[in-house]
mmCIF file of C-alpha atoms in Angstrom:
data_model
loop_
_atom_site.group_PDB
_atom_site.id
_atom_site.type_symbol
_atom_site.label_atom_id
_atom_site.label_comp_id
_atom_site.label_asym_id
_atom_site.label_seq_id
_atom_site.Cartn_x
_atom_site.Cartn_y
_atom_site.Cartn_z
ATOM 1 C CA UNK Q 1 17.600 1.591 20.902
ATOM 2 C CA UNK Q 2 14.802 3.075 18.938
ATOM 3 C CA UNK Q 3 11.925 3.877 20.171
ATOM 4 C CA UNK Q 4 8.723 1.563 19.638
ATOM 5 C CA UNK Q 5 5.075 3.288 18.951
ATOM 6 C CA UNK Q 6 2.165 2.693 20.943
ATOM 7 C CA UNK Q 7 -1.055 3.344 18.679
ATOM 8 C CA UNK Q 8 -4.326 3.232 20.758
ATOM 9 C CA UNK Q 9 -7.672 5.059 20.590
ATOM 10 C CA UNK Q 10 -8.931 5.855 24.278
ATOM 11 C CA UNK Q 11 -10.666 2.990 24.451
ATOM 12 C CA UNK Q 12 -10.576 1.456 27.601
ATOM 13 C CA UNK Q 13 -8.865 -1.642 26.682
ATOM 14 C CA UNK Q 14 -6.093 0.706 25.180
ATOM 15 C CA UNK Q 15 -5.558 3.013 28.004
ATOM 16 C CA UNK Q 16 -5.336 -0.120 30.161
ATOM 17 C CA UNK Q 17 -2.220 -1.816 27.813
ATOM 18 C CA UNK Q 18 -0.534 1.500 27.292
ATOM 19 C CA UNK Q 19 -0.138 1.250 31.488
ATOM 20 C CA UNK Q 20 1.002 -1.984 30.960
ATOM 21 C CA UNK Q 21 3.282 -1.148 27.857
ATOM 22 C CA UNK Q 22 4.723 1.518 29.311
ATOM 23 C CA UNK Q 23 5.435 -0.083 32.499
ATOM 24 C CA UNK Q 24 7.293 -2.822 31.293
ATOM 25 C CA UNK Q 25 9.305 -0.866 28.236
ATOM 26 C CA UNK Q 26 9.152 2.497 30.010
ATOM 27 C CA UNK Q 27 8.262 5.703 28.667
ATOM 28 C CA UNK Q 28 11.480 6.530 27.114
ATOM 29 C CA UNK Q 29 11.461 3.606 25.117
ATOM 30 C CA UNK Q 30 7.620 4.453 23.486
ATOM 31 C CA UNK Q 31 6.073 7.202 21.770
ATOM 32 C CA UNK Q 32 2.387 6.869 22.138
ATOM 33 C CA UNK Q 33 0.048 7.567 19.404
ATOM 34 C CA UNK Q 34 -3.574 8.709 19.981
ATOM 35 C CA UNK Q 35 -5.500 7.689 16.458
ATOM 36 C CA UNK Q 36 -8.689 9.773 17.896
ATOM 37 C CA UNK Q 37 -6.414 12.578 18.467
ATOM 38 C CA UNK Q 38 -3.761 12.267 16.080
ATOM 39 C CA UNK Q 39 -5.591 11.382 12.894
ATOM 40 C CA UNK Q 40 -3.452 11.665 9.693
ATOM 41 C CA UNK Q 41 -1.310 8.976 11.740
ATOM 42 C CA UNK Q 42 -3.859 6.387 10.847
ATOM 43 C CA UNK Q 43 -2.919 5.654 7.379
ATOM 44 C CA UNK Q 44 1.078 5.823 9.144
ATOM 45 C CA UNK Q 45 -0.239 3.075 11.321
ATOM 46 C CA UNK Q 46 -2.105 1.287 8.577
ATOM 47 C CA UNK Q 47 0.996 1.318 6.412
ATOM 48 C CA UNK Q 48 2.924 -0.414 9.318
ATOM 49 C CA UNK Q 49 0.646 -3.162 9.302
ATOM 50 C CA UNK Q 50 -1.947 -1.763 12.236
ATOM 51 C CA UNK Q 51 -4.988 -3.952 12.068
ATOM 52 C CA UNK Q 52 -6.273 -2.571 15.580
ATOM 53 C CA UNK Q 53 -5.421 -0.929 18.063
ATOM 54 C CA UNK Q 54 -4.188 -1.215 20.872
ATOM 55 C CA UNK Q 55 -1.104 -1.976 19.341
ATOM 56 C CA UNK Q 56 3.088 -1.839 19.328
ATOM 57 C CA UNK Q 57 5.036 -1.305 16.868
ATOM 58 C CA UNK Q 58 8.630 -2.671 17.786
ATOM 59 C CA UNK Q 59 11.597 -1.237 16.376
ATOM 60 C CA UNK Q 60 12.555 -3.557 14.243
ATOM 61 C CA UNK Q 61 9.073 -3.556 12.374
ATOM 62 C CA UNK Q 62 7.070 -5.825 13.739
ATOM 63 C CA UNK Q 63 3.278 -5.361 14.699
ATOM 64 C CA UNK Q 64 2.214 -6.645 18.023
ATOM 65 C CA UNK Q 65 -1.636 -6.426 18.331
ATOM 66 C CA UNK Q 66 -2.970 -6.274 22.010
ATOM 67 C CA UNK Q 67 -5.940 -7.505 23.711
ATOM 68 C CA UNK Q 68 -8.344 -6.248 21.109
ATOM 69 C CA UNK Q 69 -10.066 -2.593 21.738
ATOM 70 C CA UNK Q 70 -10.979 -1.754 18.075
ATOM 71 C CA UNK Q 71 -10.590 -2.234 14.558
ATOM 72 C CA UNK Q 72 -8.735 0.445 12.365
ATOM 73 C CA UNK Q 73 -11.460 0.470 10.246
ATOM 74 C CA UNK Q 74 -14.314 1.586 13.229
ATOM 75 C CA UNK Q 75 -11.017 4.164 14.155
ATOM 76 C CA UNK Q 76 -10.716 5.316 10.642
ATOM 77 C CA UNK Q 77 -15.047 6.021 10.971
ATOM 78 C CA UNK R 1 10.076 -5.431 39.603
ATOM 79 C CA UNK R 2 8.936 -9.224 40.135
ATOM 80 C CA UNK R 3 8.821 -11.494 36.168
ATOM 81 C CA UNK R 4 6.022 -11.096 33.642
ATOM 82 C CA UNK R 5 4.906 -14.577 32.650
ATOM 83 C CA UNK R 6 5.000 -14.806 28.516
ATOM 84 C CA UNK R 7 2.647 -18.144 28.092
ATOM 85 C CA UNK R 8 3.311 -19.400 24.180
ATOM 86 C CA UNK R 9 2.386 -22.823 22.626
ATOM 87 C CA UNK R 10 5.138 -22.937 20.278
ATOM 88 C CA UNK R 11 3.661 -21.439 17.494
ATOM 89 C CA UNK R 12 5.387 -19.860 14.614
ATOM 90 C CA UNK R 13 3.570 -16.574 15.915
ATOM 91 C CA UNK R 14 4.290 -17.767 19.345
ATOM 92 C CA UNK R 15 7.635 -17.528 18.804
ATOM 93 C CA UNK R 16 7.918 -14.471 16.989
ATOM 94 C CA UNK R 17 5.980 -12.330 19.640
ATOM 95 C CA UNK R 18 8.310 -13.934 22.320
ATOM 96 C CA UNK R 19 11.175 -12.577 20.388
ATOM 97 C CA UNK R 20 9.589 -9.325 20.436
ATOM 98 C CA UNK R 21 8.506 -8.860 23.613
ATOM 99 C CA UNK R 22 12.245 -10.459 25.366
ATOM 100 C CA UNK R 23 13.759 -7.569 23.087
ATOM 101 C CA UNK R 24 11.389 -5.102 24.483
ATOM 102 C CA UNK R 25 11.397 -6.045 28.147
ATOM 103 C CA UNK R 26 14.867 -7.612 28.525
ATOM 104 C CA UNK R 27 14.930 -11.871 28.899
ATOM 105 C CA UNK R 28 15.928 -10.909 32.760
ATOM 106 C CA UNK R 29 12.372 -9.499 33.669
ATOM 107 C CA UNK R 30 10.232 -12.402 31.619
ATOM 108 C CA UNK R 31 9.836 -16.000 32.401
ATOM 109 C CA UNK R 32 9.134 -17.840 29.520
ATOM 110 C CA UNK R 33 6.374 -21.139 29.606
ATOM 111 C CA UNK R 34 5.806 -23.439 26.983
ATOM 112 C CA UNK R 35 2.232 -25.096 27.822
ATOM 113 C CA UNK R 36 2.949 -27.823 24.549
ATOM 114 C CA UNK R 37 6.031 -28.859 26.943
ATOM 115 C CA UNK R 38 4.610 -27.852 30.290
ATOM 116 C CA UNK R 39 0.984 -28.796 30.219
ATOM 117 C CA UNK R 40 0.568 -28.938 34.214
ATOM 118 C CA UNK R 41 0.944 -25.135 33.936
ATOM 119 C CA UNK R 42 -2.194 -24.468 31.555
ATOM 120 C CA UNK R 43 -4.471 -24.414 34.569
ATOM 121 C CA UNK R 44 -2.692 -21.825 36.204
ATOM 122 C CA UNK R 45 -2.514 -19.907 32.720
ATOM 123 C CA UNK R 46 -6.362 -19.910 32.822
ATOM 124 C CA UNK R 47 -6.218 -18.939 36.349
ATOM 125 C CA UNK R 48 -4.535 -16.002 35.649
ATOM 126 C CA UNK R 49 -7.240 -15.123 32.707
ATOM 127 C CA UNK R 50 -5.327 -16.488 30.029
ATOM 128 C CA UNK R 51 -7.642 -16.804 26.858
ATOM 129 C CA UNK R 52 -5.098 -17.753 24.262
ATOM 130 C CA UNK R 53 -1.433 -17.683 23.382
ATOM 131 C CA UNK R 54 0.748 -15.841 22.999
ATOM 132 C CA UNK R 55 -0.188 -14.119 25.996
ATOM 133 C CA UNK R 56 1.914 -11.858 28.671
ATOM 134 C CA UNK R 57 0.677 -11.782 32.459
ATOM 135 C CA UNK R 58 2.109 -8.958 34.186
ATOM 136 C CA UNK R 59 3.810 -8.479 37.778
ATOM 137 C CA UNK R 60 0.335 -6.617 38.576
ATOM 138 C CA UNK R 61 -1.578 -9.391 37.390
ATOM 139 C CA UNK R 62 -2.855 -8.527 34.074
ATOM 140 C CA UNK R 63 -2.958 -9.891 31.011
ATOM 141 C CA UNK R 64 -1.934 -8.648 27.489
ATOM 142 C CA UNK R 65 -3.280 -11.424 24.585
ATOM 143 C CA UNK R 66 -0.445 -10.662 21.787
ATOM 144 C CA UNK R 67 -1.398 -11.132 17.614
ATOM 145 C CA UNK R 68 -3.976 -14.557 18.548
ATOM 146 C CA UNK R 69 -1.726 -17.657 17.627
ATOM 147 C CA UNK R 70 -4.115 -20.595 19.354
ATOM 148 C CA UNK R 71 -6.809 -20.432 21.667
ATOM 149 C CA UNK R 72 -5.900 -22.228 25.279
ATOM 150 C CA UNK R 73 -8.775 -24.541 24.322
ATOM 151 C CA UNK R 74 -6.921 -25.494 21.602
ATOM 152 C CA UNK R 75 -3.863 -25.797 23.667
ATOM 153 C CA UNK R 76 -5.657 -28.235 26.081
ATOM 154 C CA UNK R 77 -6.526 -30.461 22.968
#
């Protein structure tokens, strides 16, 4: 199985879902993206169909947003 | 590890998220509730800080709200 990708931004709502994420997929099965951090990823994300973050992006493509934290336009700055 | 709940309404994004998250987490380790079909379950949805579907509650108890599909006040109709 490929791996899905976690994008998130510190916020506190993200760091509490990535927990979550990562305790129900496990860690293996997610690489974890820090937009803050990491930020030529954000136009990567954006391209995947990242509205906000947190958010998963399954393997197959698909964009699963998560308990809203922030909009990839307030990430972006 | 005990179930997450996934609570959905049947909507068409409903659906897709559960498809996504019973790939991700395996169908063994989610129980799936339809509160269209199963309406005695909403109040214990709410209880559990269910906002709006599609939503997954945790074994620890919390929740992840997944891409907004209906509001539970909506559900409740």
């Amino acid at each position: 199985m490929s791996k899905s990708i976690f994008y998130h931004a510190g916020c506190p709502v993200c760091v509490s879902a990535e927990h979550d994420i990562i305790n129900l997929v496990g860690a293996q099965h997610v690489e974890v993206v820090h937009l803050g951090d990491d930020r030529q990823r954000i136009d990567e994300a954006e391209r995947a169909g990242v509205k906000s973050v947190p958010a998963l992006v399954t393997p197959n493509g698909n964009v699963l947003h998560i308990n809203f934290g922030a909009s990839l336009v307030d990430v972006r700055g």
